[in-house]
CSV table of C-alpha atoms and ligand atoms in Angstrom, one decimal:
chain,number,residue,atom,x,y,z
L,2,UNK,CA,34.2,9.8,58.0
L,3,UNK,CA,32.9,6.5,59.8
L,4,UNK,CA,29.4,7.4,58.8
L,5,UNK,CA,30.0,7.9,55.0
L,6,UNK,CA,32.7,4.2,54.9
L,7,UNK,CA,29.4,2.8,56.6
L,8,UNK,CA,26.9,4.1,53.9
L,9,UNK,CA,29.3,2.9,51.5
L,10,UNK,CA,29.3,-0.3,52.5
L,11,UNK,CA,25.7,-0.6,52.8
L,12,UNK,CA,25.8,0.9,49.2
L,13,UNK,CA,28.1,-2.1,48.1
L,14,UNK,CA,26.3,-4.7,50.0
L,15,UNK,CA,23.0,-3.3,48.3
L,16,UNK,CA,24.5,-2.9,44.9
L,17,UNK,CA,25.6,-6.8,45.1
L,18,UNK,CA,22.2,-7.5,46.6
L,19,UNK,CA,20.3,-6.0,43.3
L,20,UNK,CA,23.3,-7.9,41.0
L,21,UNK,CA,22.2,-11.3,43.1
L,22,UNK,CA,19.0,-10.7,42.2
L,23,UNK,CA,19.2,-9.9,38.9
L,24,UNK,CA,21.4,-13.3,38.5
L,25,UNK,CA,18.7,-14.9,39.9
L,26,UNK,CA,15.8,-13.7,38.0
L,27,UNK,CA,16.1,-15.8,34.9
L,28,UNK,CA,16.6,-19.4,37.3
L,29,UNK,CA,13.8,-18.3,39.1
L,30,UNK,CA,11.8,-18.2,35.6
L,31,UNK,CA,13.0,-20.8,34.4
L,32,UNK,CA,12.0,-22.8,38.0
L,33,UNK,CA,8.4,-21.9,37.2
L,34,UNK,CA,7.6,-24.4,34.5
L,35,UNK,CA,5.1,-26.9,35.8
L,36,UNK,CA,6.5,-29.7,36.8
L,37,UNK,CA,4.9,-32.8,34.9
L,38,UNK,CA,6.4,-36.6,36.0
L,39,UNK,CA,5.4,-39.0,33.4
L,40,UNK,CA,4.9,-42.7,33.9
L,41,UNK,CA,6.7,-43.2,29.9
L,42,UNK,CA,7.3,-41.8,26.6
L,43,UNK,CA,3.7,-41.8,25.3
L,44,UNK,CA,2.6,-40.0,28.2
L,45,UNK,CA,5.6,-37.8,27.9
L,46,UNK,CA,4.6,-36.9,24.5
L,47,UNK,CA,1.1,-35.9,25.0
L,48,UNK,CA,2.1,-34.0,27.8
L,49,UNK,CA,4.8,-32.0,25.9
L,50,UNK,CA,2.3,-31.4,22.9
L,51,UNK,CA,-0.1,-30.2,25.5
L,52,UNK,CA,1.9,-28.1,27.8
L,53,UNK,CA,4.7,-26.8,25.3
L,54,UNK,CA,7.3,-24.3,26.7
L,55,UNK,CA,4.7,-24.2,29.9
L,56,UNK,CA,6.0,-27.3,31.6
L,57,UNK,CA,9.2,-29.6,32.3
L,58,UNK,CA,8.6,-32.9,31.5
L,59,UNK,CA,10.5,-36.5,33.3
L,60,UNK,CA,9.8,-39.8,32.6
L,61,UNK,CA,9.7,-42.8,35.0
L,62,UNK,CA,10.7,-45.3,33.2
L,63,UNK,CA,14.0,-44.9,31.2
L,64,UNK,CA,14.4,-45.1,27.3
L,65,UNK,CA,15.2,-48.9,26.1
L,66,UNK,CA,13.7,-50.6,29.3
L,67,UNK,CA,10.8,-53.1,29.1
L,68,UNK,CA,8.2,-51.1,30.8
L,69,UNK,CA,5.5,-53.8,31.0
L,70,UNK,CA,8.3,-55.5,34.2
L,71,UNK,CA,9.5,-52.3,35.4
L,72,UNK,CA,10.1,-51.9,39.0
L,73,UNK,CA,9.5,-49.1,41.2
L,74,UNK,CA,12.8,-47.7,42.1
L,75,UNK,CA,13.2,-45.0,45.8
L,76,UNK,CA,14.7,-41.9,43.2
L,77,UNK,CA,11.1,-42.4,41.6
L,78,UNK,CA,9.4,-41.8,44.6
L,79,UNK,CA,11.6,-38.2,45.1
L,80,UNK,CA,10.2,-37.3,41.6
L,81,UNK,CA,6.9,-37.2,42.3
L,82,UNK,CA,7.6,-35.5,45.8
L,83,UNK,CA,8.6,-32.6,43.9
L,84,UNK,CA,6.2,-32.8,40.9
L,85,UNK,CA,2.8,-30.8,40.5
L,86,UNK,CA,1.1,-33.2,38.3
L,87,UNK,CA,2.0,-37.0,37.3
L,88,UNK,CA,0.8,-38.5,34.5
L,89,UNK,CA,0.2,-42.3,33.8
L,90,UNK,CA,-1.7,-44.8,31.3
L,91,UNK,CA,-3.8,-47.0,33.4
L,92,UNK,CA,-5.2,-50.1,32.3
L,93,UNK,CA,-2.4,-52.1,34.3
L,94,UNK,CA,0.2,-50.3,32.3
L,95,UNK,CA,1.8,-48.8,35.7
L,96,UNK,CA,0.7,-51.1,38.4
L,97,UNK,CA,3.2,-49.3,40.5
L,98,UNK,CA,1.2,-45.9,40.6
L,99,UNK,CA,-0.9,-46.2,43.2
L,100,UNK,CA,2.3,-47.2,45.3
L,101,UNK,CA,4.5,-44.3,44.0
L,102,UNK,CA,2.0,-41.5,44.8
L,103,UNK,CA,1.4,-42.8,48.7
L,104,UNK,CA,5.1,-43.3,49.0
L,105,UNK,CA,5.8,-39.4,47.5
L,106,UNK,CA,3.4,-37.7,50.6
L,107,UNK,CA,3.1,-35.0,48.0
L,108,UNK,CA,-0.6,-33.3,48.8
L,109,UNK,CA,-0.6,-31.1,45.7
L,110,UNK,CA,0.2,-33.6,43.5
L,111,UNK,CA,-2.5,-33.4,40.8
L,112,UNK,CA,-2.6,-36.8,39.1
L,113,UNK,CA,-3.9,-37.9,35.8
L,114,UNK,CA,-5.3,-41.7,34.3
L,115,UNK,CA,-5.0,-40.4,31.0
L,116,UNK,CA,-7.6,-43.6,30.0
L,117,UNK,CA,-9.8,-41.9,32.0
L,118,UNK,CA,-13.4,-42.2,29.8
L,119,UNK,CA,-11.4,-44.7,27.3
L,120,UNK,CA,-13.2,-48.1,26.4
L,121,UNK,CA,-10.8,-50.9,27.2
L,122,UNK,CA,-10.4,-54.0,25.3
L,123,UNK,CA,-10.7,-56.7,27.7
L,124,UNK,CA,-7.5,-59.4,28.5
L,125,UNK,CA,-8.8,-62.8,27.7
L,126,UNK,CA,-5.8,-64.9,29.1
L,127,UNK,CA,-6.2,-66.3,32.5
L,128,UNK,CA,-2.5,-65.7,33.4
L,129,UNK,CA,-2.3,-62.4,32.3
L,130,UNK,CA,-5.3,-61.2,34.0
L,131,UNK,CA,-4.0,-62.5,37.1
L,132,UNK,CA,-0.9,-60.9,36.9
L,133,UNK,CA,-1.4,-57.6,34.8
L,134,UNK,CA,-5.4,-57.1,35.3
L,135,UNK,CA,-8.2,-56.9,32.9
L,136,UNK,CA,-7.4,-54.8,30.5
L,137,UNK,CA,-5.5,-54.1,27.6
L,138,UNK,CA,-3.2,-51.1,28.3
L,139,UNK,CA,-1.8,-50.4,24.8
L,140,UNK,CA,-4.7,-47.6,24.7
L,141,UNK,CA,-2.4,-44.7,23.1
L,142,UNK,CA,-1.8,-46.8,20.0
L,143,UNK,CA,-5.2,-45.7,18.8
L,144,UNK,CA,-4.9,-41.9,17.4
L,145,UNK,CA,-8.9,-42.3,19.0
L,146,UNK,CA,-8.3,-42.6,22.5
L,147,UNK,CA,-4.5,-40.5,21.8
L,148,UNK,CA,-8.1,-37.6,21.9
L,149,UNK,CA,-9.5,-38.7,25.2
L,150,UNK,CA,-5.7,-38.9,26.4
L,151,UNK,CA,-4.6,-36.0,25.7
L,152,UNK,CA,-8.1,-33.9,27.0
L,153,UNK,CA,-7.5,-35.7,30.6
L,154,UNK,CA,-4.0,-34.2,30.4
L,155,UNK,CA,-5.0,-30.7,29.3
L,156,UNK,CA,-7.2,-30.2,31.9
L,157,UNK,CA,-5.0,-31.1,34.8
L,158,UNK,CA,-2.6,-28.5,32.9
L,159,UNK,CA,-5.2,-25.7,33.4
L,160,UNK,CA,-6.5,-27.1,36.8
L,161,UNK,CA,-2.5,-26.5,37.7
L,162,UNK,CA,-2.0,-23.6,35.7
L,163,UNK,CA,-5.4,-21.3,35.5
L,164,UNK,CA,-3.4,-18.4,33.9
L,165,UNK,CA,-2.5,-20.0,31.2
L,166,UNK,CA,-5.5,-21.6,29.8
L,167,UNK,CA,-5.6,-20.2,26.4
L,168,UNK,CA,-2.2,-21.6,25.8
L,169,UNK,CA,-3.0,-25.3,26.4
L,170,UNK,CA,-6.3,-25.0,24.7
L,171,UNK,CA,-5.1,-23.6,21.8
L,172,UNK,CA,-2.5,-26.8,21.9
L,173,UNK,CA,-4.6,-29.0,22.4
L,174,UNK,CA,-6.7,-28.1,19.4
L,175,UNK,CA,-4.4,-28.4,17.3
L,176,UNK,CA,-3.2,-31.2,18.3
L,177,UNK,CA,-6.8,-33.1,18.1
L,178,UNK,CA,-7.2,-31.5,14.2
L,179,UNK,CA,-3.7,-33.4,13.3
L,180,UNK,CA,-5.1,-36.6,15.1
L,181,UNK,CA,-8.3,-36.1,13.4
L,182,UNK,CA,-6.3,-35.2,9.9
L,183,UNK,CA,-4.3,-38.9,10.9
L,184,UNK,CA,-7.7,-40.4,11.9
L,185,UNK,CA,-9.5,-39.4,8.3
L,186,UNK,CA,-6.5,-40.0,5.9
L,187,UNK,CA,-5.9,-43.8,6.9
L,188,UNK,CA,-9.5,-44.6,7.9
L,189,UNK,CA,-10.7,-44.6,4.1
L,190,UNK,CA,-7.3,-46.0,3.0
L,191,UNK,CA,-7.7,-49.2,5.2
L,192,UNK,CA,-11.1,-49.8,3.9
L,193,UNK,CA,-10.2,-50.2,0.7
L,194,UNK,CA,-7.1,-52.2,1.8
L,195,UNK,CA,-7.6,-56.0,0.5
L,196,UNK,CA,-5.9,-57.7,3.5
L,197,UNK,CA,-6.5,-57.0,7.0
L,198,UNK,CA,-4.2,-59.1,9.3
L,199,UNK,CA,-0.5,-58.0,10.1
L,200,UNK,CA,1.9,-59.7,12.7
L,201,UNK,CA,3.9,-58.0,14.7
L,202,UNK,CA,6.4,-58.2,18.0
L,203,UNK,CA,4.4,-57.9,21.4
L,204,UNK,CA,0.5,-57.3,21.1
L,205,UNK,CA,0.4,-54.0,21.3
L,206,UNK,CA,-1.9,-53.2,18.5
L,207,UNK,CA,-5.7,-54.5,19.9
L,208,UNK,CA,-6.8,-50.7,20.0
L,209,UNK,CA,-5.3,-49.1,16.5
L,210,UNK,CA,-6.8,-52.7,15.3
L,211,UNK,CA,-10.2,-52.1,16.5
L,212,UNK,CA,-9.5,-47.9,15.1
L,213,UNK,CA,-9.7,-49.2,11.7
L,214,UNK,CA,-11.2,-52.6,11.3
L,215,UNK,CA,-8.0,-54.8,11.5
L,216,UNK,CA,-6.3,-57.8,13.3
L,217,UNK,CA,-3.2,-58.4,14.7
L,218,UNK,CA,-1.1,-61.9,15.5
L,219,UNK,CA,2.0,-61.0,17.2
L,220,UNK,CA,5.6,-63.2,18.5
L,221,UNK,CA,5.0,-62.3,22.1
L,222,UNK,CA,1.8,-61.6,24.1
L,223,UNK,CA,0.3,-58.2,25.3
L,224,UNK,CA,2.6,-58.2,28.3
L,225,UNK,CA,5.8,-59.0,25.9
L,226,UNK,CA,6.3,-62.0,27.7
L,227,UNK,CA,6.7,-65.7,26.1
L,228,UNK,CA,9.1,-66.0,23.1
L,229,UNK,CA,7.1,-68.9,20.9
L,230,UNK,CA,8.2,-72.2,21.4
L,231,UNK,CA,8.8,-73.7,18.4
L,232,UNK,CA,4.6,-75.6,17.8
L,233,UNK,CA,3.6,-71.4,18.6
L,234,UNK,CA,6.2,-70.8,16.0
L,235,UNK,CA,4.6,-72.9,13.5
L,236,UNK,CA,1.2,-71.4,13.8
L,237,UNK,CA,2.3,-68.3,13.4
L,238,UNK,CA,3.7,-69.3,10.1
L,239,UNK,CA,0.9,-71.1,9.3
L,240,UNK,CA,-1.2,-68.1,10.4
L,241,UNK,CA,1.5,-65.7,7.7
L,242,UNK,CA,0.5,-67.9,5.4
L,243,UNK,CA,-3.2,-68.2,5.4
L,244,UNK,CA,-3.3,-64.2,5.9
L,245,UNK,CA,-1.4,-63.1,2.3
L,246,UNK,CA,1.2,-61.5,5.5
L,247,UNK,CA,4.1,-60.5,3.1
L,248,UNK,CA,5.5,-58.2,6.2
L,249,UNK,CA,6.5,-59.2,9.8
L,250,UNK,CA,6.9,-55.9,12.5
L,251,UNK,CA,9.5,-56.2,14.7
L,252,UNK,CA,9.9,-54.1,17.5
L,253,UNK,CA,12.8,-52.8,19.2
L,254,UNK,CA,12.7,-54.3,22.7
L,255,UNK,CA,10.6,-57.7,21.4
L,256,UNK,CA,12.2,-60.4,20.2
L,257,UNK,CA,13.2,-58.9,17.3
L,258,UNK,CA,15.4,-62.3,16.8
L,259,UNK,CA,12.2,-64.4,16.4
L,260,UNK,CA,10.7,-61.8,14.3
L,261,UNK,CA,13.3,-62.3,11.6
L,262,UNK,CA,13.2,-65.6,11.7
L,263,UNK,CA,9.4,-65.8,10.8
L,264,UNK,CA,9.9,-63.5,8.4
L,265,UNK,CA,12.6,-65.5,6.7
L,266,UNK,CA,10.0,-68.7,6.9
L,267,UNK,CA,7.7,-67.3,5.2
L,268,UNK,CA,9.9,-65.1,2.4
L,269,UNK,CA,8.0,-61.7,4.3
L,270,UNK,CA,10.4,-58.7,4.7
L,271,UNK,CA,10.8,-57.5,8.2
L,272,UNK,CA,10.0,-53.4,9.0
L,273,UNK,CA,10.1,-51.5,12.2
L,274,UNK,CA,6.9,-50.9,14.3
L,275,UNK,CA,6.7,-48.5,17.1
L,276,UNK,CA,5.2,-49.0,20.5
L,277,UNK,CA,5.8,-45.8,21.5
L,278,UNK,CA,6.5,-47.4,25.3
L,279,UNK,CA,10.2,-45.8,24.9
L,280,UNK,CA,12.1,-43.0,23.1
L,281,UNK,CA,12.6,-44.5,19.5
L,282,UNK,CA,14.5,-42.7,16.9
L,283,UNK,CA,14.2,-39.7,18.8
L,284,UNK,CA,10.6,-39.3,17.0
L,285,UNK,CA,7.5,-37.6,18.4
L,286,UNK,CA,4.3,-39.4,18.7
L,287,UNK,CA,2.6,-38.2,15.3
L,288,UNK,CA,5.6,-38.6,13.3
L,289,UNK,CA,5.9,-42.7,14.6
L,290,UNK,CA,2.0,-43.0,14.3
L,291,UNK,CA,2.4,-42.1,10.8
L,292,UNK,CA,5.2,-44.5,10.1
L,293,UNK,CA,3.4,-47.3,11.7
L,294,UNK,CA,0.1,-46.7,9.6
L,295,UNK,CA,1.7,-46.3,6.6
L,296,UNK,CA,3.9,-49.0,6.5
L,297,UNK,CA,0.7,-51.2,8.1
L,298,UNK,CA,-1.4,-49.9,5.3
L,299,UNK,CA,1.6,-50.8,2.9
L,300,UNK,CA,1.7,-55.0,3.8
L,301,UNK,CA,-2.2,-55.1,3.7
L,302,UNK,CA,-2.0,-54.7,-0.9
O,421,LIG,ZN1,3.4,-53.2,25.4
């Protein structure tokens, strides 16, 4: 009698053991993603196009803030103690990284410059070199180096990741024949444009600029910082003017305010431009690319 109540409870305790485990089974598969910690959206995005279903993807720095004066925040630090590969820019973009990865003590941490092999545009302001560094970090607005970006993250993915190799290759060959496809489409289309100079809110644009042979003015500087006053103001008018500029880009978190009001100077319309540097319409990185080039293409006639 005892012996068979005992085997019976060992036979419910077992049977809830297996129904645990079974419970458990899809977390646990779910748990097994690689976890990637971005620096922001762009780097978010190539990640995602790379890694697909394969990893779980955070970002640092939250949609709608100004990443070029984020600060370094203590939950930041717990997501990279947790993460198995972090992805940043470089190029002064994140010149918190370096102090983020010592803080997290995470050994296994695999981490990624996706600029890595990129050929930066140099800063030529005095100020801004002293307080951002030397280069230009607006590197993923060229569909060019978006190629060298995305490579540096596809191989952390398969250094990570071995067994699943073929997955991110195949992604990111795919991904590099849309770039391309991008790369081809506008290349001859800007060539034959008849204007070449655009304006737009922060200058963000130095490296699609030197993609396909074009020049950028801009309301605020690379870092975003400096609204014009009003003799800046004038030039850029002036500058409108001289250029045939019948279109003034404003960006979400740049003065957008002193966008429209050049725009309104010099009888240009005013049209969204993405930076990509935060969630923005909830679009991916080749769909806002497009936009940009095509409505840049549009104000050069
Ligand atoms: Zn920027």
């Amino acid at each position: 009698m005892v012996k068979k109540l005992v085997l019976l409870v060992v036979g419910v305790l077992m049977a809830a053991l297996f129904a645990g485990c079974g419970n458990d089974a899809p977390k646990e598969q779910a748990s097994k993603k690689i976890q990637v910690v971005t620096s922001f959206n762009a780097m978010a995005e190539f990640t995602k196009a790379i890694g697909g279903d394969k990893v779980e993807v955070s970002t640092i720095i939250p949609d709608g803030v100004e990443p070029h004066d984020f600060e370094l925040k203590p939950e930041n630090m717990k997501q990279l103690a947790t993460a198995q590969v972090f992805v940043y820019n470089g190029f002064g973009m994140e010149p918190w990284a370096q102090q983020a990865i010592d803080a997290a003590k995470n050994d296994k941490l695999v981490t990624v410059v996706a600029t890595e092999g990129v050929e930066a545009i140099k800063n030529t302001d005095p100020e801004e070199i002293k307080e951002h560094g030397a280069e230009d970090p607006h590197a993923w607005l060229s569909l060019k180096n978006a190629k060298i970006e995305v490579k540096n993250i596809k191989e952390a993915l398969v250094k990570v990741d071995p067994k699943n190799k073929d997955y991110y290759e195949k992604n990111y060959t795919e991904y590099v024949a849309k770039l391309d496809a991008m790369i081809k489409k506008y290349e001859s289309e800007f060539a034959k444009a008849p204007h070449k100079n655009f304006v737009t809110g922060h200058a963000a644009f130095a490296y699609l600029c030197r993609d396909f042979g074009l020049e950028q003015n801009s309301v605020e500087d690379v870092f975003a910082e400096g609204e014009p006053n009003a003799a800046q103001l004038a030039e850029l008018i002036e500058y409108a003017k001289e250029n045939h500029v019948t279109t003034i880009f404003a960006e979400e978190m740049a003065s957008p305010e002193v966008s429209k009001t050049l725009a309104q100077e010099v009888g240009a319309k005013v049209e969204t431009i993405y930076t990509i540097e935060s969630n923005e319409d909830d679009k991916t990185y080749l769909q806002r690319m497009d936009e940009n080039l095509t409505k840049i293409l549009a104000s050069l006639q």
